[in-house]
Amino acid sequence: MKEKKVKIKDQNLCLCNSGKAYEDCCKLKKQEYYTLGKNYEDKDIIFNHTFNMEVYDEITDYAMYNIFDLEGQSVLTISKSIEILNNIYEKVNRGMNQFVDFAACKKGCSSCCSLYVDLTAIEAENIRRYIVDNKSDDEINVYKTKLKEIKEKVETTSRPYELSKEDLDNLHYEYALKDIPCMFLKKDGSCSVYEARPLSCRKFIVFSSRDKCEDNVSKVISPNLASTNIGRLAIDHLSMITGRYKNLIYINEGDKSPIKRPLIQWIKEDFDDINRQP
């Protein structure tokens, strides 16, 4: 989906719903609006591009000070990295909020909760700690059972970075065809670790109808939004400067990247740690 600037006549009502004319409202504030086309209800997906880029810049500035400026000089504790991670999540969420009303995604629809979800080590550890701190022993035992069952039913790898793009795409596709719900999905279709869900889940938003998700969610196109793109870059680098995960890096054509794995390959069956093997 491509962004396109929206032309607004001065006398038209402002798109921010203030009830004022555009010339007396967002034009004075130098706010520009863009569109991503139409959604499943044939509504124009119009958003405040200026605010969108402000959030992008805010995440960039935060990452520069707390992550990028530290590379090669220092490593972070897991607790500090999780604090930074959740601050980035909060900023990404704020950047996505203006798109939510255009999406078919609603609490409990859960079609995307059977997809192959990859994440970094720090995101996996954030989920693990959230579970240990907030879930009962009975709940954790249910997760353990589901984790074991999923591993027996679907093919994944703890070293996806060794696969070609074609093989990795095929792995994602075959995983989706199995249509096996995430181990953290509740019976009502909601997520039991929603507060700690990784960026791959947070950024998944679709503007097509729900029936397309139900038919084959792996074929639905999810837009790339500015806040999620910079959020992904920041979190990738955050994982690489977290002391305990400094060896969970691979080099491709001279560029360093964090190892990303599907969730079921990160979480150990005892929930005492994540898989820290390269």
Short mmCIF file of C-alpha atoms in Angstrom, two decimals:
data_model
loop_
_atom_site.label_atom_id
_atom_site.label_comp_id
_atom_site.label_asym_id
_atom_site.label_seq_id
_atom_site.Cartn_x
_atom_site.Cartn_y
_atom_site.Cartn_z
CA MET A 1 0.00 0.00 0.00
CA LYS A 2 1.46 3.34 -1.08
CA GLU A 3 1.04 6.60 0.75
CA LYS A 4 -0.46 9.51 -1.19
CA LYS A 5 -0.90 13.09 -0.01
CA VAL A 6 -4.50 14.23 0.46
CA LYS A 7 -5.42 17.61 -1.01
CA ILE A 8 -7.83 19.49 1.26
CA LYS A 9 -9.67 22.66 0.28
CA ASP A 10 -9.35 25.50 2.77
CA GLN A 11 -13.11 25.73 3.36
CA ASN A 12 -13.62 21.98 3.88
CA LEU A 13 -14.06 20.59 7.37
CA CYS A 14 -10.73 19.66 8.90
CA LEU A 15 -9.94 15.95 8.86
CA CYS A 16 -9.08 15.99 12.57
CA ASN A 17 -12.84 16.19 13.34
CA SER A 18 -12.51 19.49 15.20
CA GLY A 19 -15.54 20.85 13.36
CA LYS A 20 -13.49 23.78 12.06
CA ALA A 21 -12.56 24.60 8.48
CA TYR A 22 -9.19 23.22 7.41
CA GLU A 23 -7.76 26.72 6.91
CA ASP A 24 -8.63 27.60 10.52
CA CYS A 25 -7.33 24.37 12.00
CA CYS A 26 -4.70 21.88 10.82
CA LYS A 27 -3.50 24.11 7.99
CA LEU A 28 -2.46 26.68 10.58
CA LYS A 29 -0.74 23.91 12.55
CA LYS A 30 1.02 22.72 9.37
CA GLN A 31 -0.48 19.24 9.65
CA GLU A 32 -0.49 17.18 6.44
CA TYR A 33 -2.78 14.24 5.73
CA TYR A 34 -2.05 11.19 3.59
CA THR A 35 -4.05 8.17 2.48
CA LEU A 36 -3.21 4.49 2.05
CA GLY A 37 -6.19 3.89 -0.24
CA LYS A 38 -9.47 2.28 0.80
CA ASN A 39 -10.24 -0.30 3.44
CA TYR A 40 -12.71 -3.21 3.43
CA GLU A 41 -15.63 -0.81 4.00
CA ASP A 42 -14.53 1.35 1.06
CA LYS A 43 -13.44 4.10 3.46
CA ASP A 44 -10.38 6.19 2.64
CA ILE A 45 -7.55 5.29 5.03
CA ILE A 46 -6.63 8.88 5.81
CA PHE A 47 -4.09 9.61 8.52
CA ASN A 48 -2.16 12.54 9.94
CA HIS A 49 1.18 12.17 8.19
CA THR A 50 2.78 14.93 10.24
CA PHE A 51 1.94 13.17 13.51
CA ASN A 52 3.07 9.87 11.97
CA MET A 53 6.51 11.30 11.27
CA GLU A 54 6.68 12.98 14.68
CA VAL A 55 6.30 9.55 16.30
CA TYR A 56 8.90 8.16 13.89
CA ASP A 57 11.34 10.91 14.92
CA GLU A 58 10.54 10.38 18.59
CA ILE A 59 11.41 6.67 18.35
CA THR A 60 14.53 7.51 16.35
CA ASP A 61 15.74 10.03 18.94
CA TYR A 62 14.99 7.65 21.80
CA ALA A 63 16.82 4.80 20.08
CA MET A 64 19.82 6.98 19.23
CA TYR A 65 20.31 7.99 22.87
CA ASN A 66 19.46 4.66 24.51
CA ILE A 67 20.66 2.12 21.92
CA PHE A 68 22.67 3.25 18.90
CA ASP A 69 25.03 5.57 20.81
CA LEU A 70 25.98 2.64 23.07
CA GLU A 71 26.98 0.22 20.31
CA GLY A 72 30.64 -0.74 20.55
CA GLN A 73 30.97 0.97 23.94
CA SER A 74 28.71 -0.81 26.39
CA VAL A 75 26.28 -3.64 26.93
CA LEU A 76 22.96 -3.47 28.74
CA THR A 77 21.51 -5.63 31.47
CA ILE A 78 18.39 -7.58 30.60
CA SER A 79 16.30 -5.51 33.00
CA LYS A 80 17.44 -2.25 31.39
CA SER A 81 16.86 -3.64 27.89
CA ILE A 82 13.33 -4.74 28.81
CA GLU A 83 12.62 -1.26 30.15
CA ILE A 84 13.79 0.24 26.83
CA LEU A 85 11.87 -2.39 24.86
CA ASN A 86 8.59 -1.58 26.55
CA ASN A 87 9.13 2.14 26.01
CA ILE A 88 9.59 1.45 22.29
CA TYR A 89 6.46 -0.70 22.26
CA GLU A 90 4.50 2.15 23.83
CA LYS A 91 5.70 4.61 21.21
CA VAL A 92 4.97 2.18 18.36
CA ASN A 93 1.45 1.64 19.71
CA ARG A 94 0.88 5.40 19.76
CA GLY A 95 1.99 5.65 16.15
CA MET A 96 -0.42 2.90 15.10
CA ASN A 97 -3.46 4.15 17.00
CA GLN A 98 -4.74 6.39 14.22
CA PHE A 99 -4.97 3.38 11.86
CA VAL A 100 -6.94 1.10 14.17
CA ASP A 101 -10.41 2.36 13.22
CA PHE A 102 -9.80 1.49 9.56
CA ALA A 103 -8.79 -2.11 10.28
CA ALA A 104 -10.98 -5.19 10.31
CA CYS A 105 -8.90 -6.49 13.23
CA LYS A 106 -10.94 -6.74 16.44
CA LYS A 107 -10.29 -8.32 19.81
CA GLY A 108 -10.97 -12.02 19.58
CA CYS A 109 -10.86 -12.46 15.79
CA SER A 110 -7.46 -14.23 16.19
CA SER A 111 -6.97 -15.26 12.54
CA CYS A 112 -3.38 -13.98 12.65
CA CYS A 113 -2.65 -15.97 15.83
CA SER A 114 -1.75 -19.09 13.89
CA LEU A 115 1.04 -17.47 11.88
CA TYR A 116 4.78 -18.02 12.14
CA VAL A 117 5.94 -15.21 14.44
CA ASP A 118 9.63 -14.40 14.68
CA LEU A 119 11.24 -12.26 17.35
CA THR A 120 14.53 -11.32 18.94
CA ALA A 121 15.99 -12.73 22.14
CA ILE A 122 15.08 -9.70 24.25
CA GLU A 123 11.45 -9.90 23.09
CA ALA A 124 11.33 -13.61 23.94
CA GLU A 125 12.79 -12.96 27.38
CA ASN A 126 10.27 -10.17 27.94
CA ILE A 127 7.45 -12.64 27.26
CA ARG A 128 9.01 -15.31 29.46
CA ARG A 129 9.39 -12.92 32.39
CA TYR A 130 5.85 -11.63 31.94
CA ILE A 131 4.54 -15.19 32.19
CA VAL A 132 6.65 -16.12 35.22
CA ASP A 133 5.66 -12.89 37.02
CA ASN A 134 1.94 -12.88 36.14
CA LYS A 135 0.73 -16.43 35.55
CA SER A 136 -0.12 -19.19 37.98
CA ASP A 137 1.57 -22.58 38.01
CA ASP A 138 -1.57 -24.12 36.49
CA GLU A 139 -1.55 -21.59 33.65
CA ILE A 140 2.15 -22.18 32.99
CA ASN A 141 1.55 -25.94 32.91
CA VAL A 142 -1.08 -25.38 30.21
CA TYR A 143 1.47 -23.38 28.19
CA LYS A 144 4.01 -26.18 28.60
CA THR A 145 1.55 -28.73 27.24
CA LYS A 146 0.61 -26.53 24.29
CA LEU A 147 4.25 -25.80 23.51
CA LYS A 148 5.06 -29.50 23.36
CA GLU A 149 2.04 -30.24 21.17
CA ILE A 150 2.85 -27.46 18.69
CA LYS A 151 6.47 -28.54 18.36
CA GLU A 152 5.26 -32.03 17.46
CA LYS A 153 2.85 -30.75 14.79
CA VAL A 154 4.75 -28.03 12.93
CA GLU A 155 8.18 -27.72 11.37
CA THR A 156 10.39 -24.85 12.50
CA THR A 157 14.09 -24.26 13.04
CA SER A 158 16.17 -22.55 15.70
CA ARG A 159 18.52 -21.34 12.94
CA PRO A 160 16.20 -19.70 10.38
CA TYR A 161 18.97 -17.30 9.32
CA GLU A 162 20.67 -20.23 7.58
CA LEU A 163 17.72 -20.72 5.21
CA SER A 164 17.37 -19.08 1.82
CA LYS A 165 14.57 -16.53 1.46
CA GLU A 166 12.58 -19.02 -0.63
CA ASP A 167 12.94 -21.78 1.97
CA LEU A 168 12.03 -19.40 4.79
CA ASP A 169 8.96 -18.17 2.89
CA ASN A 170 7.92 -21.79 2.35
CA LEU A 171 8.38 -22.50 6.05
CA HIS A 172 6.12 -19.57 6.93
CA TYR A 173 3.52 -20.71 4.41
CA GLU A 174 3.51 -24.33 5.57
CA TYR A 175 3.27 -23.18 9.20
CA ALA A 176 0.21 -21.06 8.38
CA LEU A 177 -1.48 -23.96 6.57
CA LYS A 178 -1.35 -26.01 9.77
CA ASP A 179 -3.62 -23.37 11.35
CA ILE A 180 -2.43 -24.15 14.87
CA PRO A 181 -3.25 -21.40 17.39
CA CYS A 182 -0.47 -19.74 19.37
CA MET A 183 0.16 -21.33 22.76
CA PHE A 184 -0.86 -18.05 24.39
CA LEU A 185 -4.25 -17.76 22.65
CA LYS A 186 -7.20 -18.04 25.02
CA LYS A 187 -10.50 -19.77 24.25
CA ASP A 188 -12.25 -16.45 23.67
CA GLY A 189 -9.72 -15.56 20.95
CA SER A 190 -7.83 -13.01 23.04
CA CYS A 191 -4.11 -13.03 23.82
CA SER A 192 -3.05 -14.04 27.34
CA VAL A 193 0.29 -12.20 26.99
CA TYR A 194 -1.12 -9.17 25.16
CA GLU A 195 0.87 -6.64 27.19
CA ALA A 196 4.15 -8.43 26.32
CA ARG A 197 3.36 -9.46 22.73
CA PRO A 198 6.27 -8.96 20.31
CA LEU A 199 6.50 -6.32 17.58
CA SER A 200 5.62 -8.89 14.90
CA CYS A 201 2.20 -9.22 16.53
CA ARG A 202 1.78 -5.52 17.32
CA LYS A 203 2.43 -4.41 13.75
CA PHE A 204 0.08 -6.91 12.11
CA ILE A 205 -2.89 -4.86 10.96
CA VAL A 206 -4.99 -5.41 7.85
CA PHE A 207 -7.49 -3.22 6.07
CA SER A 208 -9.09 -6.03 4.04
CA SER A 209 -12.19 -7.91 5.23
CA ARG A 210 -12.01 -10.55 7.94
CA ASP A 211 -13.14 -13.30 5.58
CA LYS A 212 -9.86 -12.94 3.67
CA CYS A 213 -7.98 -13.55 6.91
CA GLU A 214 -10.08 -16.61 7.60
CA ASP A 215 -9.57 -18.01 4.09
CA ASN A 216 -5.78 -17.65 4.07
CA VAL A 217 -4.28 -15.10 6.42
CA SER A 218 -0.77 -15.75 5.07
CA LYS A 219 -1.84 -14.10 1.79
CA VAL A 220 -3.18 -10.92 3.40
CA ILE A 221 -0.99 -7.86 2.88
CA SER A 222 -0.21 -5.93 6.05
CA PRO A 223 1.02 -2.35 5.51
CA ASN A 224 4.46 -1.17 6.56
CA LEU A 225 3.98 1.79 8.86
CA ALA A 226 6.67 4.28 9.81
CA SER A 227 6.51 3.66 13.57
CA THR A 228 6.76 -0.12 13.21
CA ASN A 229 9.66 0.10 10.75
CA ILE A 230 11.83 2.24 13.02
CA GLY A 231 10.64 0.22 16.00
CA ARG A 232 11.88 -2.95 14.33
CA LEU A 233 15.30 -1.44 13.66
CA ALA A 234 15.61 -0.18 17.23
CA ILE A 235 14.59 -3.49 18.82
CA ASP A 236 16.96 -5.46 16.60
CA HIS A 237 19.90 -3.35 17.74
CA LEU A 238 18.70 -3.40 21.35
CA SER A 239 18.86 -7.20 21.39
CA MET A 240 22.42 -7.11 20.02
CA ILE A 241 23.74 -4.87 22.83
CA THR A 242 22.07 -6.81 25.63
CA GLY A 243 24.96 -8.50 27.43
CA ARG A 244 23.51 -11.98 27.81
CA TYR A 245 22.59 -12.14 24.11
CA LYS A 246 25.75 -10.69 22.56
CA ASN A 247 26.53 -14.06 20.93
CA LEU A 248 23.08 -14.32 19.34
CA ILE A 249 24.20 -12.45 16.24
CA TYR A 250 24.89 -13.54 12.68
CA ILE A 251 26.82 -11.74 9.97
CA ASN A 252 25.59 -11.59 6.39
CA GLU A 253 27.74 -9.81 3.81
CA GLY A 254 29.42 -7.82 6.56
CA ASP A 255 26.22 -6.67 8.24
CA LYS A 256 25.38 -7.78 11.78
CA SER A 257 21.85 -8.84 12.61
CA PRO A 258 20.24 -10.36 15.69
CA ILE A 259 19.14 -13.96 15.52
CA LYS A 260 15.38 -14.15 15.19
CA ARG A 261 13.47 -17.33 15.83
CA PRO A 262 9.85 -18.42 15.95
CA LEU A 263 8.41 -18.10 19.42
CA ILE A 264 8.24 -21.87 19.98
CA GLN A 265 11.99 -22.14 19.35
CA TRP A 266 12.82 -19.45 21.91
CA ILE A 267 10.75 -20.62 24.85
CA LYS A 268 12.16 -23.58 26.74
CA GLU A 269 9.66 -26.13 27.97
CA ASP A 270 10.47 -25.42 31.63
CA PHE A 271 10.07 -21.64 31.14
CA ASP A 272 13.20 -21.10 33.25
CA ASP A 273 15.12 -19.47 30.41
CA ILE A 274 15.06 -18.89 26.67
CA ASN A 275 17.13 -20.79 24.12
CA ARG A 276 20.49 -19.01 24.14
CA GLN A 277 22.22 -21.32 21.70
CA PRO A 278 23.45 -19.56 18.50
#
